mmCIF file of C-alpha atoms in Angstrom:
data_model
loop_
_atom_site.group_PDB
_atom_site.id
_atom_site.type_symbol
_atom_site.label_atom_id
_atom_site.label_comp_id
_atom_site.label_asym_id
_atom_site.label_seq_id
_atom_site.Cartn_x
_atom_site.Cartn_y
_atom_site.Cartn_z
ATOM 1 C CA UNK A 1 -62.655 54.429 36.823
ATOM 2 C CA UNK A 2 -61.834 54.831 40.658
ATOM 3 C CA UNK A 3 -58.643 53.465 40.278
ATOM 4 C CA UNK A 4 -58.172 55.265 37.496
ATOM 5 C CA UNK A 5 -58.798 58.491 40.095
ATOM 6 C CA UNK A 6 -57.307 57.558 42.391
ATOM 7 C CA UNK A 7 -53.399 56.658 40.934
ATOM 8 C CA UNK A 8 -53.919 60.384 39.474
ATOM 9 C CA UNK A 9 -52.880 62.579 42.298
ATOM 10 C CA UNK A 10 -49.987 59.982 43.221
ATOM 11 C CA UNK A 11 -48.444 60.208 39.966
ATOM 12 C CA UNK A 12 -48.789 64.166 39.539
ATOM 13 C CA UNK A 13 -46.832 63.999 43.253
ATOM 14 C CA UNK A 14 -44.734 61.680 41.894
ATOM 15 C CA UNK A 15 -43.879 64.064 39.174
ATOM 16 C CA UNK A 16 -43.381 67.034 41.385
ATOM 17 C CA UNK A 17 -41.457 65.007 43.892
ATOM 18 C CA UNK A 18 -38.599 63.985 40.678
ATOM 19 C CA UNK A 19 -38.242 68.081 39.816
ATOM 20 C CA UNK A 20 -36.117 69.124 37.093
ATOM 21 C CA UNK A 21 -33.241 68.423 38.247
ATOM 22 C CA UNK A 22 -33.629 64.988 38.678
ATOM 23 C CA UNK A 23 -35.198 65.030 35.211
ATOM 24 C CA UNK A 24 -31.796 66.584 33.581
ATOM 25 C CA UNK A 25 -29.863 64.099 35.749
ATOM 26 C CA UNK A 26 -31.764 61.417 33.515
ATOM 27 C CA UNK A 27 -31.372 62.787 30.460
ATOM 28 C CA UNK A 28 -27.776 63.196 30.916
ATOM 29 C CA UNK A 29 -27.937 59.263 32.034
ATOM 30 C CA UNK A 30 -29.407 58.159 28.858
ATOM 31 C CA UNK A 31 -26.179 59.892 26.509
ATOM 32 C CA UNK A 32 -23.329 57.713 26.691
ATOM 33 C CA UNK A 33 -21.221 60.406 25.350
ATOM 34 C CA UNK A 34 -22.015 62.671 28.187
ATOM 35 C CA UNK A 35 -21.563 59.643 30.782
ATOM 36 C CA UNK A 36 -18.124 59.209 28.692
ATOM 37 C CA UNK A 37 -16.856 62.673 28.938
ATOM 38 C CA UNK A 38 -18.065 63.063 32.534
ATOM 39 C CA UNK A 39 -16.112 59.849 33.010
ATOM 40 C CA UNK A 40 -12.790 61.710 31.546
ATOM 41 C CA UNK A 41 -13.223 64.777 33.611
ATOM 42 C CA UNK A 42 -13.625 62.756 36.714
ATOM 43 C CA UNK A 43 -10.427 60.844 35.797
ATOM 44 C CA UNK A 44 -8.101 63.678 35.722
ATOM 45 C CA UNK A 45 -9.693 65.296 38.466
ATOM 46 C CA UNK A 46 -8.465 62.867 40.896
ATOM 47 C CA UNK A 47 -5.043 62.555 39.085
ATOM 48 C CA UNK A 48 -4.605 66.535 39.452
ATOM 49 C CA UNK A 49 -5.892 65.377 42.710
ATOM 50 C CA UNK A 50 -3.631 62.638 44.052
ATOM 51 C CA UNK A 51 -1.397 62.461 40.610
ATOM 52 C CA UNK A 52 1.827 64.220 42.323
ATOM 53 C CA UNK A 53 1.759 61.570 45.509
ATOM 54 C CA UNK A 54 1.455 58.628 43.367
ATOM 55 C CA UNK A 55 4.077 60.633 40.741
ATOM 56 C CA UNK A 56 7.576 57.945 40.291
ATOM 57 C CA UNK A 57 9.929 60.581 40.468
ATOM 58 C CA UNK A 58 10.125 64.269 41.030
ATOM 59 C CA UNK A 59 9.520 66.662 38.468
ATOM 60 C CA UNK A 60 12.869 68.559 38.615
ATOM 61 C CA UNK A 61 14.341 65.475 39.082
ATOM 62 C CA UNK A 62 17.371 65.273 36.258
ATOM 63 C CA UNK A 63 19.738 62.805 35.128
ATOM 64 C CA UNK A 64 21.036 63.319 31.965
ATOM 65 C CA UNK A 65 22.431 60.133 31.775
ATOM 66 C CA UNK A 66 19.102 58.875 30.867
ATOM 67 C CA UNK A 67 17.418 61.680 28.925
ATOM 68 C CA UNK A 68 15.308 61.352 26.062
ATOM 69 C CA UNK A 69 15.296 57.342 26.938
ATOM 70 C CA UNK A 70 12.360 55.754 25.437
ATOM 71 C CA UNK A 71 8.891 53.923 27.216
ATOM 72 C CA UNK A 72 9.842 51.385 29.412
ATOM 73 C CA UNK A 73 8.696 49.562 32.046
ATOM 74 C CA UNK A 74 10.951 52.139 34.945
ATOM 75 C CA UNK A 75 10.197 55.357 32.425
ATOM 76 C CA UNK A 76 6.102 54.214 31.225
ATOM 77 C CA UNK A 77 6.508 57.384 29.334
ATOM 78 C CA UNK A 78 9.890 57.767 28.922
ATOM 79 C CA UNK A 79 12.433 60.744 29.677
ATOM 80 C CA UNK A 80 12.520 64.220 28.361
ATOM 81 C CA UNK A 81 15.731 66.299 27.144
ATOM 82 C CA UNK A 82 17.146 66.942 30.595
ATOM 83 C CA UNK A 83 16.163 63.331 32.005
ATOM 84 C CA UNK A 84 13.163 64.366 33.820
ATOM 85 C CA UNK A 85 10.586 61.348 33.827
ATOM 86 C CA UNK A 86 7.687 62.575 31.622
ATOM 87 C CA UNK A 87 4.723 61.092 33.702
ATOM 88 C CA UNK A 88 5.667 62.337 36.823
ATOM 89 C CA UNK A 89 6.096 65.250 35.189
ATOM 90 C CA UNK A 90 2.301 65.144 32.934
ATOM 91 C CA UNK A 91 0.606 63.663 36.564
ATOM 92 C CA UNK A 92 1.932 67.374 38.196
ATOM 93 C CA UNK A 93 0.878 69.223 35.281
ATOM 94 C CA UNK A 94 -3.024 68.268 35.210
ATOM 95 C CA UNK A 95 -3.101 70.041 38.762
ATOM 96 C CA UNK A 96 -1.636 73.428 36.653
ATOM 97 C CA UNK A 97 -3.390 73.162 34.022
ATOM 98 C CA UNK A 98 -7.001 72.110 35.394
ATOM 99 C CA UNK A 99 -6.426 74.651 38.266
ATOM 100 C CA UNK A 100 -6.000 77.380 35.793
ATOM 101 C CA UNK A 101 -8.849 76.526 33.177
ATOM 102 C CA UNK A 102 -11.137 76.189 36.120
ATOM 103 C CA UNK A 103 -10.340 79.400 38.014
ATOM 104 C CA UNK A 104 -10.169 81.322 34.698
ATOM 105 C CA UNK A 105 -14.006 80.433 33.712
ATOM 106 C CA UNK A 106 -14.874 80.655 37.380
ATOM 107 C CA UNK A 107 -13.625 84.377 37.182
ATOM 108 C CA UNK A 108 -15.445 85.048 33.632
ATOM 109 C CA UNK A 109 -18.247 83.399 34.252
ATOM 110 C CA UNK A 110 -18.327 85.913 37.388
ATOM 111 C CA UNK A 111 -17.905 88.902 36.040
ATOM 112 C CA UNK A 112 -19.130 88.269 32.716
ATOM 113 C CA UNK A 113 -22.729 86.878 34.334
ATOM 114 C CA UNK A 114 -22.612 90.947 36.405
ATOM 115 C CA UNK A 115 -22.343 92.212 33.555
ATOM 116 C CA UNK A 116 -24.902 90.712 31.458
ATOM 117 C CA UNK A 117 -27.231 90.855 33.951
ATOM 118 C CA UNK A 118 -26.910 94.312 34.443
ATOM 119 C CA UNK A 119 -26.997 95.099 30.833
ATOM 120 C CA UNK A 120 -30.065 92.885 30.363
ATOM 121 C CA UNK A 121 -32.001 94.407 33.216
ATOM 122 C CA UNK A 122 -31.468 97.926 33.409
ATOM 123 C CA UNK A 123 -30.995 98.909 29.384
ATOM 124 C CA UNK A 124 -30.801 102.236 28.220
ATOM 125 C CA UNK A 125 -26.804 103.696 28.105
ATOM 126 C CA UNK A 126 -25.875 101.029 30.882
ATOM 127 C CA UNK A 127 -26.829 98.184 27.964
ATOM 128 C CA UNK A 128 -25.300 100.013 24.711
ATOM 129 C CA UNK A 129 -22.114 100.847 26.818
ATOM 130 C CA UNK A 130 -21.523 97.325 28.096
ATOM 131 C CA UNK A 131 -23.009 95.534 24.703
ATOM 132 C CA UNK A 132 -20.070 97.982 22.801
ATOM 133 C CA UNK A 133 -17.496 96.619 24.985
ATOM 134 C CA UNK A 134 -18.149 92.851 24.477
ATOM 135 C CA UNK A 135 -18.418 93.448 20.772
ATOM 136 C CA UNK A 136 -14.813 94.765 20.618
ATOM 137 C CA UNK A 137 -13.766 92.551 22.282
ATOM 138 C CA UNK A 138 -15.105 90.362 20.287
ATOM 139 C CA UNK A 139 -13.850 91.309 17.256
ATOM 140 C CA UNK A 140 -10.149 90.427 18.413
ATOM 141 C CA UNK A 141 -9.595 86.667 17.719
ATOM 142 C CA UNK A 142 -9.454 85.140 21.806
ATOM 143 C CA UNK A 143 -5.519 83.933 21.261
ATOM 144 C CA UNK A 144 -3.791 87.204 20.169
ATOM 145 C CA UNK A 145 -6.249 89.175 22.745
ATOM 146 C CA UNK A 146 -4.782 86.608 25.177
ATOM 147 C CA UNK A 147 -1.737 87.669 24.079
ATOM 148 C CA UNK A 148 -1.834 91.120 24.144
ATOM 149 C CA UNK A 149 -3.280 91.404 27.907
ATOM 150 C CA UNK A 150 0.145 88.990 28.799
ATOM 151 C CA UNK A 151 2.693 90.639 27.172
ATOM 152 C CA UNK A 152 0.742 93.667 28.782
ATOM 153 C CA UNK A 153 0.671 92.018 32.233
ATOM 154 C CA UNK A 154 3.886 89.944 31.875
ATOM 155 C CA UNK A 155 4.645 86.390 30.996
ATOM 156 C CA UNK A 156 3.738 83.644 33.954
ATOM 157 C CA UNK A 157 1.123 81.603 34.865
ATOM 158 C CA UNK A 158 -1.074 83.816 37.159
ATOM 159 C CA UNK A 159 -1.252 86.554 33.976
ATOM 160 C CA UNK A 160 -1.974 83.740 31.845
ATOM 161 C CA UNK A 161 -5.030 82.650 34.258
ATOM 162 C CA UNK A 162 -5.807 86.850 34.137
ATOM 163 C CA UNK A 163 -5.611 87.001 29.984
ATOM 164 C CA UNK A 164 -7.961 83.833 29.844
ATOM 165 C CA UNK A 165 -10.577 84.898 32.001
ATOM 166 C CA UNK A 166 -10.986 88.268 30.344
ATOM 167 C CA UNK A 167 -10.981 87.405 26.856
ATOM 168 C CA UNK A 168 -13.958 84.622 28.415
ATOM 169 C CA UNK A 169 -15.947 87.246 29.866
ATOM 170 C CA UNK A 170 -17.590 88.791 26.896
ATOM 171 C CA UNK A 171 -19.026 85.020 25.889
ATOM 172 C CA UNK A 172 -21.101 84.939 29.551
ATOM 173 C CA UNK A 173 -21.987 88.052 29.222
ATOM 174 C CA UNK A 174 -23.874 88.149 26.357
ATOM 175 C CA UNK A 175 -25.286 84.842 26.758
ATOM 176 C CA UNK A 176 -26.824 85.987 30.858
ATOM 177 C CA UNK A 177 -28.126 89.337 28.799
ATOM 178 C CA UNK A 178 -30.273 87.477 25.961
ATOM 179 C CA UNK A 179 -31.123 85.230 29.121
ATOM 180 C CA UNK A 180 -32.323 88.292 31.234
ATOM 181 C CA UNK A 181 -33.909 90.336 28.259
ATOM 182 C CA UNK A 182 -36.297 87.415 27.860
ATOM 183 C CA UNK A 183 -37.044 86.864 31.649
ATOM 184 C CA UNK A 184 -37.546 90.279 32.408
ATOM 185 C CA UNK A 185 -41.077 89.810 30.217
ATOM 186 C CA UNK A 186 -42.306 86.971 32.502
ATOM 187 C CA UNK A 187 -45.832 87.995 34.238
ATOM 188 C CA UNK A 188 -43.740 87.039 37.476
ATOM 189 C CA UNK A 189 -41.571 89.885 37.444
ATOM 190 C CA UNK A 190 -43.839 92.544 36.707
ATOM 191 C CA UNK A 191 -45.762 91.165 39.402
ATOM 192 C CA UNK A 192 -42.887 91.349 41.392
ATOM 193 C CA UNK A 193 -41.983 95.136 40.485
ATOM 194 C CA UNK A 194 -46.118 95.680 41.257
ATOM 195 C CA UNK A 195 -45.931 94.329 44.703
ATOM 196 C CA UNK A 196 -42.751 97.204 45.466
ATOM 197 C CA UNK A 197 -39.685 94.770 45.369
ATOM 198 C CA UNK A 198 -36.257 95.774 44.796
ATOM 199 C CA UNK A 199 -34.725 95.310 42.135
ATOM 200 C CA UNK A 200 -31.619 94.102 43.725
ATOM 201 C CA UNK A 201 -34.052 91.743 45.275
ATOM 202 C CA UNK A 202 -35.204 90.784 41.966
ATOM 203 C CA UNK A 203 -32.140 89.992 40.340
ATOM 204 C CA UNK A 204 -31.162 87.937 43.498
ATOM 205 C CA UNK A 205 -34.316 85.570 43.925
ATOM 206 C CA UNK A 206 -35.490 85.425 40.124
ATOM 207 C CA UNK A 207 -33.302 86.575 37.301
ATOM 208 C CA UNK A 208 -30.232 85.285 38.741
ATOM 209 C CA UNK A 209 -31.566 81.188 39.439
ATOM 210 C CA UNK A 210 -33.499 81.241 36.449
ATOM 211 C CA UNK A 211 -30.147 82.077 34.209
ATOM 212 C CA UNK A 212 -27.873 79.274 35.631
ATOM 213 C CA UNK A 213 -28.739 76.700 32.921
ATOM 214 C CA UNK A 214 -26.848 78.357 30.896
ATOM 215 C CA UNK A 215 -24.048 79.631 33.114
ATOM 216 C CA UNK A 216 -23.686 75.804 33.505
ATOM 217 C CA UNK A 217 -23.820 74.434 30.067
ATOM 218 C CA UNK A 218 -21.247 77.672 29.067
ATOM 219 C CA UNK A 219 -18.845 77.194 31.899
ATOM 220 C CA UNK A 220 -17.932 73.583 31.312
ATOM 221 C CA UNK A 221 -17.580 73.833 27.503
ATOM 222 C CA UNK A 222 -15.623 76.838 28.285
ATOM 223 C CA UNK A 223 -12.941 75.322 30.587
ATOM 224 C CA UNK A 224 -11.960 72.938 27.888
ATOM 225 C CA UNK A 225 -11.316 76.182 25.757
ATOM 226 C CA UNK A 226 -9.571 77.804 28.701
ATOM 227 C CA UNK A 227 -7.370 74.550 29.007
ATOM 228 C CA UNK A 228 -6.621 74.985 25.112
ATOM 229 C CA UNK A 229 -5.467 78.740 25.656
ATOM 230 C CA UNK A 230 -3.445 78.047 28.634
ATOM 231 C CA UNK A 231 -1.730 75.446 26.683
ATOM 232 C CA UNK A 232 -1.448 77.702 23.496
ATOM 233 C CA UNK A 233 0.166 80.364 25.818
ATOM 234 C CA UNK A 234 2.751 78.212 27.850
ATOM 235 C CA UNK A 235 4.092 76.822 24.673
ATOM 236 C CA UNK A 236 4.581 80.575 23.003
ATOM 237 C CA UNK A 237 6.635 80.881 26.199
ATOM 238 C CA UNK A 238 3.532 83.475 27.346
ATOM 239 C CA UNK A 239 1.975 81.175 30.355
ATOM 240 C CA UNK A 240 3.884 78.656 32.627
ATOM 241 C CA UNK A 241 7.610 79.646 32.990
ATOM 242 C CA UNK A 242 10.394 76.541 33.698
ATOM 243 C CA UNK A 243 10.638 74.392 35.711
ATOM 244 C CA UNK A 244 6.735 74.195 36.215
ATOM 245 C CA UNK A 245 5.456 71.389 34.236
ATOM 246 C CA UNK A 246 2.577 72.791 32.700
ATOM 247 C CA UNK A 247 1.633 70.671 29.633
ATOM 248 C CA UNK A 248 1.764 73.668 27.047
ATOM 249 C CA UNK A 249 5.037 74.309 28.290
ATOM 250 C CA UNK A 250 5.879 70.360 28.075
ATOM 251 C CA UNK A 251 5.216 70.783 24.302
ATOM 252 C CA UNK A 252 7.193 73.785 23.689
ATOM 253 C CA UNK A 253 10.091 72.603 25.033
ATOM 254 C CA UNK A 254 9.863 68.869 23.553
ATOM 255 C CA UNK A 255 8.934 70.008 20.219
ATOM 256 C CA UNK A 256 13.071 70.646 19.079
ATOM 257 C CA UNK A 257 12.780 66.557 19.525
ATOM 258 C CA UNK A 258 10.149 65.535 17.991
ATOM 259 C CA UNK A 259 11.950 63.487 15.632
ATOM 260 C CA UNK A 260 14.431 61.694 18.326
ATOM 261 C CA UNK A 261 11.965 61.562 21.271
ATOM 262 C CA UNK A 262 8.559 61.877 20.342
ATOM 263 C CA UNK A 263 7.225 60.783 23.191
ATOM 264 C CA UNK A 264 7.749 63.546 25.063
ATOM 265 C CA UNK A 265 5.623 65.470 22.786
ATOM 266 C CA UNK A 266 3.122 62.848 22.335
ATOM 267 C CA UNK A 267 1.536 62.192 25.776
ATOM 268 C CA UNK A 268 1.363 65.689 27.421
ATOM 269 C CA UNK A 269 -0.667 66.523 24.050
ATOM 270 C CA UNK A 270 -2.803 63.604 24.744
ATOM 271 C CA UNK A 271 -3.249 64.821 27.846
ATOM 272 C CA UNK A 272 -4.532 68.120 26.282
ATOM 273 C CA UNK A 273 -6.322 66.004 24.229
ATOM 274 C CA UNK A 274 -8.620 63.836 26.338
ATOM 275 C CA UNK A 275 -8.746 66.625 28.890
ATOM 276 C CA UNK A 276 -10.958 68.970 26.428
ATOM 277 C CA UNK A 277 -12.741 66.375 24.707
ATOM 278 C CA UNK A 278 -14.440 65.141 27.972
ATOM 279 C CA UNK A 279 -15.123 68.671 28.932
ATOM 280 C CA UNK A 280 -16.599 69.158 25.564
ATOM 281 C CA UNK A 281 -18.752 66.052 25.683
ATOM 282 C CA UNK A 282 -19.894 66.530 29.155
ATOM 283 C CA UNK A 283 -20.481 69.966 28.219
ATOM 284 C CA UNK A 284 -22.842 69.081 25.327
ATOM 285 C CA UNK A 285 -24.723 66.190 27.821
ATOM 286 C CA UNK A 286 -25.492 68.954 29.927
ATOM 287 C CA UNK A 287 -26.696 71.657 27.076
ATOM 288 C CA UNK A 288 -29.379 68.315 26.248
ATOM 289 C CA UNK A 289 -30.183 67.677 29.162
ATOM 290 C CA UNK A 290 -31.160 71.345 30.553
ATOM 291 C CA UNK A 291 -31.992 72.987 27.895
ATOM 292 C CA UNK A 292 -35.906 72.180 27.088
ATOM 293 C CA UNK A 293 -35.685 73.111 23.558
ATOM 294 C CA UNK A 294 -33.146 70.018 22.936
ATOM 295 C CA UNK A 295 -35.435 67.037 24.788
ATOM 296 C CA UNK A 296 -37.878 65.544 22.540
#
């Protein structure tokens, strides 16, 4: 029984000393989908990363003496309609295309988390004013509100980036203000609001840390969408413009060979392919592993 006592205090510090954080970090360990699409992520990270200095050729490099020339062991992925070697060409593309999925859910998940917050927390006209707003937008399939803002804004890259991030700002923000509308009910913040703190204070040092679970989760399930619409938009000739070798844009301008050189269609779309499916699986490792209500 004094043993018993005694190993109780270690293994409650034990406990403390692992957190949650290193408890999610476990759970996400244990899915080997999760590890898997983390794995995928990583992977083209470092190729949008170091891809262009280990690229074969340049990406406006042309020869049409060789276009449209098959896999080989010089071309590994063969040529595209002007000659241009297709992996240098895909390995200078993740950079575009990862830069701009990124820094469009970095911006929404910005502005969209302000938002909700603010709607959560204050209420009244501020909350009905910015709920109405989300739920127009909203009611406008994402692509052809993507659309709209670029042929708005202008066809290029940059606007493309602009159109994805708004269209992804309505999904944070009314995920942050069902987040806030519950914490705002915890004991701790009405004893915070007792004790005379601010309320900028309080949406700084408790709403705010206790929403980023799902700002988390959201974000990297949303940058494989982003990646998606950034593709969908370069090949309508809406995002990347020639010569840059964004991978939507790769597709749009193979896709008048398909038949002859299918290869140049083939492995920028796998490409797109792998990119969102380990976002997506990572994505859904981390929704299991912070959110309590999915752990056993």
């Amino acid at each position: 029984m004094a043993e018993l006592i005694r190993n109780l205090p270690q293994t409650a510090e034990q406990e403390k000393v692992a957190g949650p954080w290193k408890e999610a970090w476990r759970s996400f360990r244990k899915s080997k989908s999760a590890v898997a699409g983390a794995g995928i992520v990583i992977f083209f990270i470092l190729v949008a990363i170091i891809g262009p200095m280990l690229a074969p050729q340049g990406i406006n490099e042309q020869n049409l003496a060789i276009r449209l020339l098959p896999p080989s062991s010089e071309y590994w992925f063969g040529t595209d309609d002007l000659g241009r070697d297709v992996l240098s060409r895909i390995l200078h593309g993740a950079r575009l295309s990862l830069t701009v999925g990124i820094s469009a859910v970095i911006l929404s998940a910005f502005f969209g988390s302000l938002l909700g917050i603010i709607a959560g927390y204050y209420g009244r006209w501020i909350d009905t004013i910015i709920s109405r707003v989300f739920d127009i937008m909203l009611a406008f399939p994402s692509i052809l509100l993507a659309i709209a803002v670029v042929s708005i804004l202008g066809p290029s890259l940059r606007n493309a980036l602009i159109a994805i991030a708004i269209i992804n700002i309505p999904n944070f923000g009314r995920l942050i203000r069902s987040r806030v509308l519950a914490i705002k009910e915890e004991e701790y913040i009405h004893a915070a609001k007792a004790i005379g703190m601010k309320n900028s204070r309080i949406l700084w040092r408790h709403i705010l840390p206790n929403s980023m679970t799902p700002i988390i989760v959201q974000g990297t399930l949303a940058i494989a969408t982003a990646i998606i619409e950034a593709a969908a938009l370069g090949f309508l000739g809406l995002g990347a413009e020639a010569p840059q070798p964004e991978w939507g844009k790769m597709l749009a301008d193979a896709r008048m060979f398909l038949l002859n050189a299918p290869w140049a269609m083939i492995f920028p779309g796998v490409a797109i392919m792998l990119t969102v499916i380990g976002f997506n699986l990572m994505g859904d490792g981390l929704r299991d592993a912070l959110d309590p209500k999915m752990k056993n």
